CSV table of C-alpha atoms in Angstrom, one decimal:
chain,number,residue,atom,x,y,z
A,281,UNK,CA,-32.6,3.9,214.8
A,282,UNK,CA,-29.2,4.8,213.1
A,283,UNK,CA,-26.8,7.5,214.2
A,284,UNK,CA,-28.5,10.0,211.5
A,285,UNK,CA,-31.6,9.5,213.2
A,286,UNK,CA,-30.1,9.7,216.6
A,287,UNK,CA,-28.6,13.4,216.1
A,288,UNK,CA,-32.0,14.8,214.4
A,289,UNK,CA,-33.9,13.9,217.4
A,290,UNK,CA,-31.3,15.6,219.8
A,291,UNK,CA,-30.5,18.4,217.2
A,292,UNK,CA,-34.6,19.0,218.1
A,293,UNK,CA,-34.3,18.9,221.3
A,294,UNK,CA,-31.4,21.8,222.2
A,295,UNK,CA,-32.3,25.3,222.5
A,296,UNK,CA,-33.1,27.2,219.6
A,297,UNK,CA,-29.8,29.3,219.7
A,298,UNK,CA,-27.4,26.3,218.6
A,299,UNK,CA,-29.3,24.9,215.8
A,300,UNK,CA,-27.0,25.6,213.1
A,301,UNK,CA,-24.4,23.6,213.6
A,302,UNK,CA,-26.3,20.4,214.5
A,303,UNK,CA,-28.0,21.2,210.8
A,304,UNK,CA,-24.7,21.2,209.3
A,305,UNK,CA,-23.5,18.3,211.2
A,306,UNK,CA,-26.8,16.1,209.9
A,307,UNK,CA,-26.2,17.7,206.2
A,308,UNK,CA,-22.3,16.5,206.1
A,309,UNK,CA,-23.2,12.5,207.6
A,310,UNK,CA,-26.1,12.4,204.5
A,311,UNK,CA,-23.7,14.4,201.9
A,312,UNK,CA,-21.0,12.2,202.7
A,313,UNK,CA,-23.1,8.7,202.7
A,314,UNK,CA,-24.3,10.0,199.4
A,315,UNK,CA,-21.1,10.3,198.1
A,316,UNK,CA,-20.0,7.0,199.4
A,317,UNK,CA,-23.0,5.3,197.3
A,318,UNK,CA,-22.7,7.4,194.0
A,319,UNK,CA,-18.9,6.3,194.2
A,320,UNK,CA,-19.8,2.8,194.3
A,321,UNK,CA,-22.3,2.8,191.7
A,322,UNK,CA,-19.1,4.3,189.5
A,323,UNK,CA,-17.1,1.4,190.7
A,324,UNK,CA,-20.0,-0.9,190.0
A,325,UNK,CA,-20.4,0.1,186.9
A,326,UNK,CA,-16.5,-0.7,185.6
A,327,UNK,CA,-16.2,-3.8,187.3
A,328,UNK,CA,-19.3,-4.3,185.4
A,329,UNK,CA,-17.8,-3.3,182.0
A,330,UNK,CA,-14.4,-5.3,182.7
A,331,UNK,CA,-16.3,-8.2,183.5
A,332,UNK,CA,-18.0,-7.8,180.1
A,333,UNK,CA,-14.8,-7.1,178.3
A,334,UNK,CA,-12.8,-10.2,179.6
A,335,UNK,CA,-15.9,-12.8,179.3
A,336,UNK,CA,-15.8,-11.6,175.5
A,337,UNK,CA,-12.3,-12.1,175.3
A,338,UNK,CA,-12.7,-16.0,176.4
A,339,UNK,CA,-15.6,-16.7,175.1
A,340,UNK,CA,-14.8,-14.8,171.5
A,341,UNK,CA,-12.2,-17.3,170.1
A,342,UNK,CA,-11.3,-18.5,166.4
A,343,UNK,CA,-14.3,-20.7,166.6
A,344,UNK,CA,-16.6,-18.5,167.6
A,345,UNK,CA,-15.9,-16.0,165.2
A,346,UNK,CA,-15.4,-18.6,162.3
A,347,UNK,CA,-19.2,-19.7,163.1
A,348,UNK,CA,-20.4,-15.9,163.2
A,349,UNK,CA,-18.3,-15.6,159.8
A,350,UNK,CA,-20.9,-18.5,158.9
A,351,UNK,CA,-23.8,-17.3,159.5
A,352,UNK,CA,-22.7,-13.4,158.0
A,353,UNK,CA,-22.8,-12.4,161.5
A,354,UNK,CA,-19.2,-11.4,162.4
A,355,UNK,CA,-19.3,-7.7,160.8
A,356,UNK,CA,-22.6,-7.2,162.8
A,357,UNK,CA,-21.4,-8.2,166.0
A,358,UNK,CA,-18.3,-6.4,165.9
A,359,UNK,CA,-20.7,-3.1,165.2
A,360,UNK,CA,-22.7,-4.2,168.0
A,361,UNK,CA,-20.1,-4.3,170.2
A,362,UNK,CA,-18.5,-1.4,169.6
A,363,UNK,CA,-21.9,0.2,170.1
A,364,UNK,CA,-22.5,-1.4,173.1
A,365,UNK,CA,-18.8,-0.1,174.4
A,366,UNK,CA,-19.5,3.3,173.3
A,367,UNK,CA,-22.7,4.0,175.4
A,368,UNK,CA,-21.2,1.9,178.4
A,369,UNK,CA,-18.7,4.2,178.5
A,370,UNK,CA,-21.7,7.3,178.2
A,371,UNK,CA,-23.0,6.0,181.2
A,372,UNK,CA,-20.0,5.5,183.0
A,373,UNK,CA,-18.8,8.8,182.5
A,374,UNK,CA,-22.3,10.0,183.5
A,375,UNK,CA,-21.7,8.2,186.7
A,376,UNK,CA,-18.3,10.0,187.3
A,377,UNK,CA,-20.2,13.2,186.6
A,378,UNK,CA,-22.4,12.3,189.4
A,379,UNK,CA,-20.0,11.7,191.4
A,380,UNK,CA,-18.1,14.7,191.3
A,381,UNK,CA,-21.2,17.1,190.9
A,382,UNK,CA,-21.9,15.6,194.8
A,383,UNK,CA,-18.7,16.3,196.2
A,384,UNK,CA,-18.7,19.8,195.0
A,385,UNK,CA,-22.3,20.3,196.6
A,386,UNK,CA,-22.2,22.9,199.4
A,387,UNK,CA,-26.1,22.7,199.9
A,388,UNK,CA,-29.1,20.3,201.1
A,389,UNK,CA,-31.3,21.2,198.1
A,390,UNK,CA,-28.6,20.9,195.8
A,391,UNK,CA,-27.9,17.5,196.8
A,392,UNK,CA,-31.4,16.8,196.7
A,393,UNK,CA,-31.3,17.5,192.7
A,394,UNK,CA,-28.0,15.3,192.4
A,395,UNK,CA,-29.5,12.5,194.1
A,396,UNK,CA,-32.6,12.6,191.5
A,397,UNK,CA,-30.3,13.1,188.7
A,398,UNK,CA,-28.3,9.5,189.7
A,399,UNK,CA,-30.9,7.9,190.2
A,400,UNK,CA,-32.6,8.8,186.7
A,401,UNK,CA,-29.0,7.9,185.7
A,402,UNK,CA,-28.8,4.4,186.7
A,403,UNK,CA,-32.3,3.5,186.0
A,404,UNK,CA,-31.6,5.0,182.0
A,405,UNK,CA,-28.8,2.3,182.3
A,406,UNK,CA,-30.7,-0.9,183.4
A,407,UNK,CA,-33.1,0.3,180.9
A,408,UNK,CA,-30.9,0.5,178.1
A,409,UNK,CA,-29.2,-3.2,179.3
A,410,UNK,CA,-32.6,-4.5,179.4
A,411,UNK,CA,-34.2,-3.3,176.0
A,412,UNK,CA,-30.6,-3.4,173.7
A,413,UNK,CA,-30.4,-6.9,175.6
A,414,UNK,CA,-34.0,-8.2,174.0
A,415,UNK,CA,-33.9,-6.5,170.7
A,416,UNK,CA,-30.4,-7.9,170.2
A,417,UNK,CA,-31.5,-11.0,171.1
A,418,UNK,CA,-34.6,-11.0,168.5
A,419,UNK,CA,-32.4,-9.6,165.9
A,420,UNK,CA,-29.9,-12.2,165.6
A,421,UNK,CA,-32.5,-14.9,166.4
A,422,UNK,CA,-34.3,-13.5,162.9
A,423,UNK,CA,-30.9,-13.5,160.9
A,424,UNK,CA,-29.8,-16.9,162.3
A,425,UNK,CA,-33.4,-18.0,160.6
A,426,UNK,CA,-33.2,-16.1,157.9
A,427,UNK,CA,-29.7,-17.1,157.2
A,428,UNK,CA,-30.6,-20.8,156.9
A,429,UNK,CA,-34.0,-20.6,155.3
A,430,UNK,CA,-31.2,-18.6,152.3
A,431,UNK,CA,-28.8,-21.1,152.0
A,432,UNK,CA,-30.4,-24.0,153.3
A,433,UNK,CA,-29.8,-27.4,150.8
A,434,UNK,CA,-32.1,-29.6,150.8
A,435,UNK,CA,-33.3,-32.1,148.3
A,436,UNK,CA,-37.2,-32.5,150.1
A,437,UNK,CA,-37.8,-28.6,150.9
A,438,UNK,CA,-41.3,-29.5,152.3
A,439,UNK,CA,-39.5,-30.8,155.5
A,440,UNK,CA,-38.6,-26.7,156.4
A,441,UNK,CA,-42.0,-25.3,155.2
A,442,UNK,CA,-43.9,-24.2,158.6
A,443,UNK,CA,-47.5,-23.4,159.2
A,444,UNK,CA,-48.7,-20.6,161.4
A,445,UNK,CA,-48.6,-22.8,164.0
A,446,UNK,CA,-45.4,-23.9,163.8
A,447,UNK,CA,-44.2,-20.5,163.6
A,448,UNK,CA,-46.5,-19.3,166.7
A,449,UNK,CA,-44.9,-22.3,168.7
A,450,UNK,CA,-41.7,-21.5,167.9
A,451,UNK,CA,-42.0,-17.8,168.6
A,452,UNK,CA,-43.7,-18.5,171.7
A,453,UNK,CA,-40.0,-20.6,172.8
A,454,UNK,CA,-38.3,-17.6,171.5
A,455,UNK,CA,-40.2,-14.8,173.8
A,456,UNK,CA,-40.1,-17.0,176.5
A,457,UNK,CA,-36.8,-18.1,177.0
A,458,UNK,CA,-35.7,-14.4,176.1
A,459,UNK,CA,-38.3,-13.5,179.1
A,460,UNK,CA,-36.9,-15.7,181.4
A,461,UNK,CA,-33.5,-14.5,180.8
A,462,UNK,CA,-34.7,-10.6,181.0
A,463,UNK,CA,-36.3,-11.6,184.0
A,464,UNK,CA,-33.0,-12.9,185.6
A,465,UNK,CA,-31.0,-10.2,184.4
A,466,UNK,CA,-33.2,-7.9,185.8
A,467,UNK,CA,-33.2,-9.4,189.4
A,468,UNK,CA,-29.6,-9.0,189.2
A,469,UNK,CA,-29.6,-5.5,188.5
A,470,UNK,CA,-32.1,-4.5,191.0
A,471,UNK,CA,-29.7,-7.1,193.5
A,472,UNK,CA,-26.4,-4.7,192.8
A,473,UNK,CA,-28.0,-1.7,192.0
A,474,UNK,CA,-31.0,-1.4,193.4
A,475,UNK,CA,-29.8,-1.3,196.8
A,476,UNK,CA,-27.6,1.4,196.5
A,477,UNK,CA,-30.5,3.7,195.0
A,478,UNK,CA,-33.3,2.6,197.7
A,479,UNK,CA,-30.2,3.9,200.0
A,480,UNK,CA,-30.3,7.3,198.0
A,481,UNK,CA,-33.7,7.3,198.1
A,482,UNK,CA,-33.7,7.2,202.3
A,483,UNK,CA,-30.8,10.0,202.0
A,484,UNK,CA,-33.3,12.1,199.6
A,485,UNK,CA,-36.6,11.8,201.6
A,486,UNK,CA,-33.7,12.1,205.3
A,487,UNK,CA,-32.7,15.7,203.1
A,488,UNK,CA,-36.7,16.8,202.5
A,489,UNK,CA,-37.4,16.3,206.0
A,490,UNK,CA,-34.3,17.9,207.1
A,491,UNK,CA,-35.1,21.0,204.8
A,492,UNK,CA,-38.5,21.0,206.5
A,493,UNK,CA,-37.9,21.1,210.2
């Protein structure tokens, strides 16, 4: 039993005349643990996006964008990155929003709403990793095909014409390997994240009972 739970069971057992400060006490220790987590999911959330930014500065040398440059990629993935930076940084400001919107909140069902709105919040955003993660994915796997079934010199052309088979075989690597990786990439979301909005959760359903008694 935690210290939240230990004061509601003694705020119920005064007399009836003192019961409003005790209330107020239990609504600060929940308002201020919610804050506590929506801050952290902020500061998540641009560790997150550094993280992002410097791996593409190592990883995105000369070479690496001589090979995209190759393949007609380069003016693609620039687009798709600035995308990509554009609704990171939506969501992270939605997260700052959050954040403030709970530390102005002077009542229990107010704070109830904020809690539902992160938590819609964060979920949008490991939703929109996930999906723009797999049709990425797909998209450049068709183009890198495409690309070299164009340009592709060969004197014996028979050697790159597939069967349905073939193809299903091939596409079957494809979705797996790009499942596996989802899958991975969503355990790891659910590791940082999800903790903090089971937390918010406990604070939301601690609120409703709170409101009820």
């Amino acid at each position: 039993m935690d210290g939240l739970e230990l004061l509601k069971k003694n705020w119920k057992s005064q007399e009836a005349s003192l019961p409003k400060v005790s209330y107020d006490e239990i609504y600060q220790m929940i308002w201020k643990r919610s804050s506590s987590i929506v801050k952290w999911i902020f500061i998540i959330s641009i560790c997150e996006f550094l993280f992002g930014v410097l791996f593409n500065l190592v990883a995105a040398d000369e070479e690496y964008w001589n090979s995209l440059e190759q393949l007609d990629l380069k003016e693609i993935t620039m687009w798709v990155y600035g995308i990509n930076y554009l609704i990171t940084f939506y969501f992270m400001f939605r997260f700052y929003m959050n954040y403030r919107q709970i530390n102005s909140t002077s009542s229990a069902k107010q704070l109830m709403k904020d809690i539902i709105k992160t938590r819609r919040t964060v979920k949008s955003y490991i939703l929109y990793v996930l999906i723009g993660t797999a049709v990425t994915a797909l998209a450049y796997a068709y183009l890198i095909i495409y690309h070299h079934i164009e340009d592709a010199q060969v004197a014996d052309s028979s050697a790159y014409v597939f069967d349905a088979l073939d193809w299903l075989k091939f596409t079957g690597i494809i979705v797996v390997a790009l499942g596996a990786f989802i899958g991975i990439l969503w355990l790891f979301y659910r590791l940082i994240y999800g903790i903090l909005l089971k937390r918010l959760k406990r604070n939301y359903t601690q609120l409703e009972n709170l409101d009820c008694d």
